[in-house]
Amino acid sequence: MFDFLQGYDVLGAFWMTVKLTVFSAVGSLVWGTLLAGMRVSPVPLMRWFGTVYVNIVRNIPLTVIIVFASLGLADIFGVTLGASDFQIQGFRLAILGLAGYTAAFVCESIRAGINTVPVGQAEAARAIGLNFAQTLRLIVLPQAFRAVISPLANVLIALTKNTTVAAAIGVAEAAALMKKMIENEAQTLAIGAVFAFGFVVLTLPTGLLLGWLSKRMAVKR
Amino acid sequence: MTSVLYDTPGPRAKRRNALLSVVFLVLLAALVWWIWSVLDDKNQLQWSLWQPFTTSQAWTTYLLPGLANTLKAAALAMVIALPLGAVFGIARLSDHRSVRVVAGVVVEFFRSIPVLLLMLFANELYSRYTQVTSDNRPMYAVITGLVLYNASVLAEVVRAGILALPKGQSEAAYAIGLRKGQTMSSILLPQAVTAMLPAIVSQLVVIVKDTALGGVMIGYAELLSERGTLAANYANVFASFVVVAAVYVVLNFALTSFAGWLEGRLRRSKRSTGAVLGAEDMEEMNPAGVGGTAGTGAGGTI
C-alpha cells in the first residue's frame, strides 16, 4: 500500500524540517529575548529600534523574507554564511530568515510576560539596589519566562509549520518533497495523508508537553 | 510597566544611558553604512532602478494587479472561512459528545498542518479530479488552503468569544424560555461576533501574508510573484523587494492598527458585556486552555 514511498527519503525530509525548527527556535529565542530587553530598556534609542524591528518584521510575509534571504542577502550582499554548496546555503539562510521573523513574535510574547510580573517585584528589586540589567535578569525575566511558556509553545508550533516556507528557496524539507512526490506519483491522497500525519506527529507532542510544562511552571500568585 | 523596571535616571544613570545610546548608534550606523556600500558596489542604488516606481507603468502593469490578486484571495478566503469557522466553533460547544469530538478533531487537524501543504495538496486535487482550468487553479488552491486553515483558527476564536461571555447571558435566555438554538443565535452569537471583531481583523493580516506562499510555490500571480516579473524586467532586485515589503507593511500595519482601535472602542463601549477578544487574547488559547483540549495550532497572529 505504501510502496509509493520507495525511492523517496521521507524521513530525511522530516529530519530536515526538525533541524530547521530546532536551529531557528534557538536563534529566535536568543534574538527575541534581546529584542524584548531592548523594548523595555531605559535607553530610548534601543526602545525605538525594538519597536521598529517588531512592527516591520511582523507585517512582512515570511515568504518575502525567505525569498529575499536567497535573492537579496546571498546574491547581492554575499551573505552565504560560510556555505559550500547551494543546499547548505539555502538551509542556513532559511534558518536566518525564520529566526529573524520568529524573534519578533518571541519578543512580543516575552514582553507580555514581563507585564504579568507584579510591579512590587521590580520595586523590591530596585529597593535592594539592583540596577536595570540585574532586575531584568534576576527577578523579572525568570518569572516572565515561566508565564509565557504556553504562548512560546504556540510560537514554536507555528515555527514548525513555517519551516515549510524554506521549500521556496530549494531546501529539501517536507513540503518540498511532498510537492515533488505528488507531481510524480499517482497516490495524491495517500501522500497528502503521510505528510499531514508527519506534521501532526511533530506538533501534537510539542503542544501537549509544553502545555503540561506551563501548568507545572506557572508562578502561583 | 516599562518605567517600573528602572528609576528616573540620576546623573550616573544618565551618563551610562548616553554612552549606551552612542554605542548603539555607532553599531546601527556601521550596519547601515555596510548595507549602503554593498548596494553601491552592486549598482543597486542607481536612480534608474528606483525610477520605475515613480512612474505609473510599474504599478499598473505589475504591482497593482498583484496586490489586487493578493487582496482578492485574502478577501474570498475570509468570507468563506468565517461562516465555516462559526459552524465548527459552535459545533465544538455542542451538548452532543459525537458532534463535539468530530468538530474538535477536524479543527485540530487542520490547525496542525502547514498552510503550504494544504495549498500544494489542493492544487494537485484540482488538477486531477476537477474541471477547473489551469488559469484559475492556483487561485482556487490558494483560497482552499487559506480557508481550511483559517476556518479552524476562526472556529477557536468563535469558541473563545462565546466562552468569554458572562454566564448570566445564557442563564437569562433560558430563564425567559428560549431554546438552546435560539439562545445561541439571538443572544450569544451576536455578542460573540462583536467581541471577536478585533481578533478577526488581526487574522486578516495572517491571511494576507499567507497568500505570498501561493505566489512562490504554485504560481498564483499575487504581489510577491509579480515582484519577480518586475525585477526581471528592470533588473532591480533590491529595489523591488523594498517596495513590495513596504506595500505589505503599510497594508498589514493599517489592519493591525484598525484592530487595535476597534478593540479599544469595544472595551470602552458601555453597551458591551466587556468580553473582547484581541489578537493577544488568542495567544492564551494555549494547549491547556479553554476546555482543556489538546490545542496544537498557533494563536492568531503568526
XYZ file of C-alpha atoms in Angstrom:
523
model
C 0.000 0.000 0.000
C 2.795 2.387 0.857
C 5.154 1.252 -1.871
C 4.977 4.720 -3.449
C 7.252 5.802 -0.597
C 10.111 3.807 -2.065
C 12.726 5.930 -3.753
C 11.880 8.957 -1.601
C 13.660 9.924 1.598
C 10.578 10.950 3.578
C 12.261 10.564 6.956
C 15.234 12.569 5.701
C 12.915 15.398 4.626
C 11.207 15.469 8.020
C 14.619 15.354 9.717
C 15.455 18.496 7.730
C 12.201 20.071 8.985
C 13.169 19.202 12.561
C 16.662 20.626 12.128
C 15.280 23.860 10.651
C 12.831 24.114 13.562
C 15.397 23.490 16.304
C 18.081 25.836 14.974
C 15.663 28.666 14.225
C 13.911 28.158 17.580
C 17.198 28.640 19.430
C 18.137 31.604 17.251
C 14.755 33.297 17.622
C 14.713 32.727 21.404
C 18.079 34.450 21.833
C 17.338 37.314 19.429
C 13.748 37.663 20.663
C 14.877 37.927 24.292
C 17.442 40.572 23.339
C 14.735 42.493 21.458
C 12.386 42.269 24.440
C 15.188 43.577 26.651
C 15.673 46.482 24.249
C 11.966 47.253 24.180
C 11.803 47.697 27.971
C 15.256 49.270 28.391
C 15.882 52.791 29.725
C 17.720 53.776 26.513
C 15.219 55.467 24.156
C 17.180 54.593 21.010
C 17.080 50.861 21.843
C 13.349 51.023 22.619
C 12.802 52.735 19.281
C 14.864 50.113 17.413
C 12.989 47.224 19.084
C 9.609 48.735 18.255
C 10.503 49.454 14.645
C 12.004 45.989 14.139
C 8.995 44.161 15.571
C 6.419 46.230 13.706
C 8.164 45.915 10.360
C 9.124 42.241 10.536
C 5.729 41.059 11.810
C 3.946 42.668 8.888
C 6.127 41.272 6.102
C 5.139 37.797 4.865
C 7.671 35.158 5.910
C 7.800 34.078 2.272
C 9.078 37.521 1.264
C 11.753 37.352 3.968
C 12.927 33.862 2.969
C 12.982 34.643 -0.757
C 14.850 37.869 -0.004
C 17.390 35.901 2.050
C 18.150 33.903 -1.072
C 17.921 36.545 -3.805
C 18.987 39.569 -1.790
C 21.220 38.548 1.093
C 23.083 35.815 -0.769
C 23.268 37.239 -4.283
C 23.672 40.941 -3.566
C 25.196 41.121 -0.082
C 27.235 37.933 -0.415
C 25.922 36.616 2.919
C 26.447 32.903 2.329
C 27.116 32.042 5.985
C 30.190 30.019 5.039
C 28.212 27.535 2.997
C 29.998 25.398 0.432
C 27.095 24.428 -1.804
C 23.639 25.675 -2.701
C 21.759 23.219 -0.451
C 23.701 24.143 2.689
C 23.473 27.833 1.826
C 19.685 27.600 1.445
C 19.433 25.741 4.751
C 21.449 28.347 6.656
C 19.722 31.320 5.025
C 16.326 29.771 5.793
C 17.328 29.476 9.461
C 18.436 33.123 9.437
C 15.130 34.223 7.911
C 12.974 32.038 10.157
C 14.844 33.150 13.286
C 14.657 36.828 12.342
C 10.920 36.563 11.653
C 10.007 34.418 14.662
C 12.077 36.606 17.004
C 9.512 39.403 16.549
C 6.779 37.119 17.913
C 9.023 35.755 20.681
C 9.802 39.349 21.676
C 6.122 40.260 21.914
C 5.354 37.131 23.967
C 8.165 37.852 26.415
C 7.119 41.484 26.695
C 3.595 40.295 27.547
C 5.204 38.003 30.132
C 7.116 40.905 31.657
C 3.790 42.665 32.075
C 2.431 39.739 34.125
C 5.150 40.174 36.762
C 3.681 42.233 39.622
C 5.024 45.765 39.930
C 6.067 45.064 43.520
C 8.680 42.568 42.340
C 10.558 45.178 40.339
C 10.078 47.770 43.084
C 11.522 45.399 45.678
C 14.430 44.610 43.363
C 15.197 48.292 42.945
C 14.796 48.864 46.674
C 17.624 46.414 47.443
C 19.793 48.300 44.974
C 19.680 46.178 41.822
C 20.115 48.092 38.584
C 18.047 47.652 35.432
C 20.050 44.768 33.979
C 20.102 42.906 37.300
C 16.401 43.479 37.924
C 15.586 42.156 34.471
C 17.963 39.179 34.577
C 17.494 38.022 38.191
C 13.942 38.993 39.092
C 11.694 39.820 36.157
C 12.767 37.574 33.254
C 12.803 34.288 35.243
C 9.190 34.912 36.273
C 8.230 36.218 32.848
C 9.595 33.118 31.100
C 7.566 30.821 33.350
C 4.438 32.805 32.490
C 4.988 32.700 28.727
C 5.749 29.019 28.192
C 2.403 28.408 26.527
C 2.483 31.466 24.213
C 6.040 30.446 23.319
C 4.775 26.909 22.675
C 2.303 28.376 20.193
C 5.118 30.313 18.540
C 7.226 27.133 18.376
C 4.379 25.181 16.772
C 3.811 27.973 14.256
C 7.556 27.938 13.573
C 7.469 24.195 12.919
C 4.769 24.758 10.320
C 6.523 27.843 8.930
C 9.691 25.858 8.154
C 7.802 24.586 5.086
C 8.328 28.036 3.551
C 12.019 27.093 3.177
C 10.873 24.961 0.239
C 10.591 28.267 -1.665
C 14.392 28.568 -1.777
C 15.060 24.908 -2.527
C 15.656 23.454 0.926
C 14.810 19.747 0.726
C 12.406 19.596 3.663
C 8.959 18.029 3.980
C 6.938 20.465 1.819
C 9.497 20.362 -0.997
C 9.427 16.560 -1.013
C 5.621 16.495 -0.911
C 5.496 18.824 -3.926
C 7.876 16.541 -5.795
C 6.024 13.377 -4.809
C 2.503 14.480 -5.686
C 3.742 15.631 -9.074
C 5.406 12.290 -9.835
C 3.186 9.712 -8.150
C -0.458 8.858 -8.614
C -1.452 8.431 -4.967
C -2.205 12.083 -4.190
C -4.449 11.327 -1.216
C -2.078 8.840 0.388
C 0.889 11.189 0.003
C -1.121 14.040 1.500
C -2.080 11.801 4.421
C 1.536 10.764 5.053
C 2.780 14.359 5.214
C -0.203 15.569 7.238
C 0.439 12.748 9.689
C 4.099 13.761 9.869
C 3.215 17.293 10.937
C 0.599 16.120 13.442
C 3.288 13.881 14.948
C 5.677 16.830 15.157
C 3.294 19.433 16.566
C 0.932 17.470 18.834
C 3.551 16.251 21.357
C 5.134 19.739 21.411
C 1.781 21.266 22.336
C 0.985 18.649 24.963
C 4.474 18.656 26.522
C 4.774 22.425 26.730
C 1.151 22.741 27.915
C 1.959 20.376 30.764
C 5.190 22.247 31.467
C 3.459 25.632 31.517
C 0.973 24.393 34.129
C 3.796 22.955 36.221
C 5.999 26.011 35.981
C 3.284 28.642 36.436
C 4.100 31.023 39.277
C 1.337 30.631 41.832
C 0.113 34.024 42.932
C 5.192 48.908 33.133
C 8.472 49.687 31.446
C 9.204 52.584 33.725
C 8.849 50.357 36.799
C 11.960 48.420 35.844
C 14.192 51.445 36.358
C 14.175 54.654 38.393
C 14.119 58.133 36.989
C 17.785 58.329 35.927
C 20.179 60.201 38.168
C 23.445 61.756 36.939
C 25.338 58.430 36.712
C 22.481 56.596 35.016
C 22.079 59.479 32.588
C 25.762 59.226 31.645
C 25.502 55.467 31.239
C 22.371 55.732 29.110
C 24.008 58.365 26.936
C 27.049 56.120 26.486
C 24.844 53.136 25.595
C 22.915 55.284 23.128
C 26.130 56.349 21.430
C 27.482 52.768 21.245
C 24.184 51.504 19.854
C 24.006 54.364 17.378
C 27.534 53.596 16.154
C 26.623 49.920 15.668
C 23.463 50.835 13.771
C 25.341 53.345 11.644
C 28.005 50.749 10.828
C 25.276 48.335 9.721
C 23.586 50.970 7.565
C 26.937 52.013 6.087
C 27.775 48.384 5.225
C 24.378 47.894 3.549
C 24.783 51.162 1.674
C 28.303 50.400 0.432
C 27.422 46.873 -0.715
C 24.384 48.188 -2.588
C 26.526 50.890 -4.138
C 29.136 48.294 -5.181
C 26.486 46.138 -6.800
C 24.933 49.140 -8.551
C 21.605 48.600 -6.802
C 21.294 52.256 -5.832
C 21.297 53.728 -9.316
C 18.349 56.020 -9.771
C 17.375 54.222 -12.984
C 16.487 51.140 -10.905
C 14.269 53.077 -8.481
C 12.882 55.474 -11.035
C 10.293 52.970 -12.435
C 8.390 53.153 -9.144
C 7.788 56.852 -9.654
C 6.095 56.178 -12.983
C 2.667 54.674 -13.287
C 3.735 51.822 -15.574
C 5.468 49.649 -12.968
C 2.420 49.981 -10.752
C -0.320 49.418 -13.287
C 1.483 46.590 -15.100
C 2.891 44.621 -12.166
C 2.321 45.761 -8.626
C -1.317 46.810 -8.584
C -2.626 43.688 -10.387
C -0.501 41.614 -7.997
C -1.856 43.482 -4.996
C -5.387 43.075 -6.358
C -4.875 39.303 -6.590
C -3.451 39.215 -3.052
C -6.437 41.115 -1.715
C -8.897 39.072 -3.761
C -7.601 35.760 -2.426
C -7.459 37.124 1.123
C -10.967 38.594 0.999
C -12.561 35.496 -0.559
C -10.778 33.230 1.904
C -12.019 35.355 4.805
C -15.588 35.467 3.544
C -15.717 31.688 3.128
C -13.762 30.861 6.276
C -15.881 32.961 8.646
C -19.214 31.106 8.386
C -17.367 27.791 8.241
C -15.408 28.731 11.336
C -18.591 29.813 13.112
C -20.219 26.451 12.375
C -17.238 24.496 13.685
C -16.799 26.781 16.680
C -20.416 26.267 17.694
C -20.168 22.536 16.959
C -17.252 22.320 19.380
C -19.539 23.660 22.113
C -22.345 21.234 21.290
C -24.053 19.213 24.026
C -23.698 16.101 21.908
C -20.426 14.375 22.509
C -20.190 12.984 18.954
C -20.607 16.410 17.317
C -18.140 17.956 19.742
C -15.488 15.304 19.155
C -15.793 15.296 15.355
C -15.595 19.099 15.158
C -12.670 19.081 17.576
C -10.724 16.545 15.524
C -11.346 18.413 12.267
C -10.328 21.771 13.760
C -7.199 20.449 15.478
C -6.172 18.521 12.364
C -6.294 21.495 10.020
C -4.611 23.720 12.578
C -1.626 21.427 12.847
C -0.986 21.165 9.087
C 1.121 23.872 7.411
C -0.908 26.057 5.025
C 1.620 25.362 2.287
C 0.896 21.615 2.379
C -2.835 22.327 2.161
C -2.253 24.565 -0.872
C 0.009 22.059 -2.664
C -2.452 19.274 -1.972
C -5.470 21.289 -3.117
C -3.629 22.337 -6.268
C -2.946 18.706 -7.174
C -6.503 17.603 -6.344
C -7.964 20.302 -8.581
C -5.715 19.348 -11.467
C -6.549 15.635 -11.182
C -10.176 15.421 -10.234
C -11.884 18.650 -11.321
C -12.509 20.675 -14.443
C -11.008 23.872 -13.019
C -8.957 25.473 -15.786
C -5.221 25.757 -15.251
C -5.523 29.555 -15.224
C -7.832 29.518 -12.244
C -6.331 26.550 -10.442
C -3.649 28.408 -8.427
C -6.224 30.841 -7.084
C -8.623 28.044 -6.157
C -5.780 26.171 -4.442
C -4.610 29.244 -2.516
C -8.126 30.023 -1.338
C -8.803 26.393 -0.391
C -5.629 26.211 1.682
C -6.338 29.524 3.381
C -9.977 28.621 4.076
C -9.189 25.231 5.636
C -6.536 26.647 7.925
C -8.212 29.912 8.856
C -11.662 28.424 9.335
C -10.205 26.208 12.034
C -8.398 29.134 13.640
C -11.603 31.199 13.471
C -13.514 28.273 14.980
C -11.312 28.656 18.051
C -11.907 32.419 18.010
C -15.679 31.895 17.902
C -15.498 29.330 20.679
C -13.386 31.645 22.824
C -15.743 34.531 22.043
C -18.771 32.579 23.205
C -16.999 31.248 26.294
C -15.830 34.757 27.172
C -19.433 35.965 27.560
C -20.728 36.233 31.125
C -22.653 33.124 32.163
C -25.676 35.239 33.097
C -26.353 35.910 29.420
C -27.349 32.324 28.615
C -28.938 31.807 32.049
C -31.203 34.799 31.440
C -32.033 33.479 27.979
C -33.008 30.081 29.374
C -34.981 31.786 32.153
C -37.230 33.588 29.673
C -37.807 30.263 27.936
C -35.557 30.422 24.888
C -34.392 27.122 23.452
C -30.732 26.204 23.004
C -30.663 27.189 19.322
C -32.457 30.451 19.992
C -30.084 31.300 22.843
C -27.127 30.689 20.578
C -28.447 32.556 17.548
C -30.126 35.542 19.169
C -28.189 36.051 22.419
C -24.720 34.509 22.372
C -23.588 34.681 18.743
C -24.331 38.399 18.130
C -22.400 39.349 21.241
C -19.595 36.912 20.470
C -19.185 38.312 16.953
C -18.789 41.808 18.379
C -16.273 40.539 20.892
C -14.417 38.683 18.145
C -14.138 41.564 15.665
C -10.598 42.657 16.664
C -9.338 39.064 16.552
C -10.976 38.580 13.141
C -9.354 41.709 11.719
C -5.970 40.557 13.067
C -6.498 37.207 11.394
C -6.790 39.059 8.076
C -3.131 40.029 8.446
C -2.200 36.345 8.677
C -4.263 35.585 5.575
C -2.743 38.445 3.559
C 0.752 37.243 4.498
C -0.005 33.631 3.610
C -1.175 34.472 0.086
C 2.515 35.036 -0.731
C 3.034 31.260 -0.417
C 0.745 30.709 -3.380
C 2.840 33.062 -5.468
C 6.124 31.288 -4.844
C 5.029 27.670 -4.729
C 2.062 27.243 -7.077
C 2.312 30.206 -9.388
C -0.538 32.426 -8.241
C 0.077 35.892 -9.714
C -0.017 37.801 -6.443
C 2.180 40.650 -5.233
C 5.337 38.642 -4.459
C 5.379 36.736 -7.746
C 4.658 39.961 -9.661
C 7.767 41.343 -7.967
C 9.753 38.617 -9.752
C 8.344 39.606 -13.141
C 9.009 43.251 -12.437
C 12.596 42.609 -11.297
C 13.216 40.505 -14.404
C 12.161 43.476 -16.481
C 14.014 46.296 -14.711
C 16.856 44.249 -13.086
C 16.152 45.947 -9.750
C 16.115 43.039 -7.286
C 16.763 45.065 -4.167
C 14.525 47.993 -5.040
C 11.616 45.715 -5.916
C 11.919 43.844 -2.603
C 11.972 47.114 -0.681
C 8.874 48.439 -2.450
C 6.902 45.174 -2.156
C 7.834 44.769 1.518
C 6.767 48.366 2.110
C 3.387 47.699 0.480
C 2.839 44.677 2.752
C 3.941 46.604 5.838
C 1.638 49.549 5.118
C -1.333 47.286 4.369
C -0.865 45.000 7.373
C 0.068 47.800 9.731
C -3.172 49.537 8.766
C -5.115 46.337 9.510
C -3.325 45.843 12.857
C -3.935 49.443 13.875
C -7.578 49.162 12.881
C -7.920 46.008 15.009
C -6.313 47.790 17.951
C -8.565 50.820 17.555
C -11.628 48.560 17.311
C -10.599 46.661 20.416
C -10.152 49.842 22.418
C -13.503 51.150 21.220
C -15.314 47.931 22.075
C -13.729 47.755 25.525
C -14.855 51.315 26.271
C -18.340 50.806 24.893
C -20.981 50.886 27.633
C -23.359 48.531 25.887
C -20.989 45.596 25.574
C -20.568 42.918 28.202
C -16.882 43.677 28.448
C -15.927 40.486 26.625
C -13.475 41.449 23.896
C -11.050 39.149 22.140
C -7.970 40.958 20.902
C -5.184 39.422 18.880
C -3.157 38.861 22.038
C -6.004 37.042 23.754
C -5.757 34.341 21.130
C -2.247 33.586 22.327
C -3.801 32.481 25.572
C -5.696 29.788 23.715
C -2.954 27.512 24.874
C -2.922 23.714 24.870
C -4.122 23.632 28.455
C -6.508 26.498 27.883
C -10.226 26.785 27.385
C -11.994 23.458 27.553
C -8.805 21.582 28.376
C -8.377 20.167 24.889
C -5.065 19.439 23.252
C -4.718 22.541 21.141
C -1.916 22.366 18.639
C -2.171 25.355 16.361
C -0.701 28.744 16.965
C -2.646 31.702 18.211
C -4.000 34.140 15.726
C -1.040 36.243 14.866
C 1.902 34.459 13.292
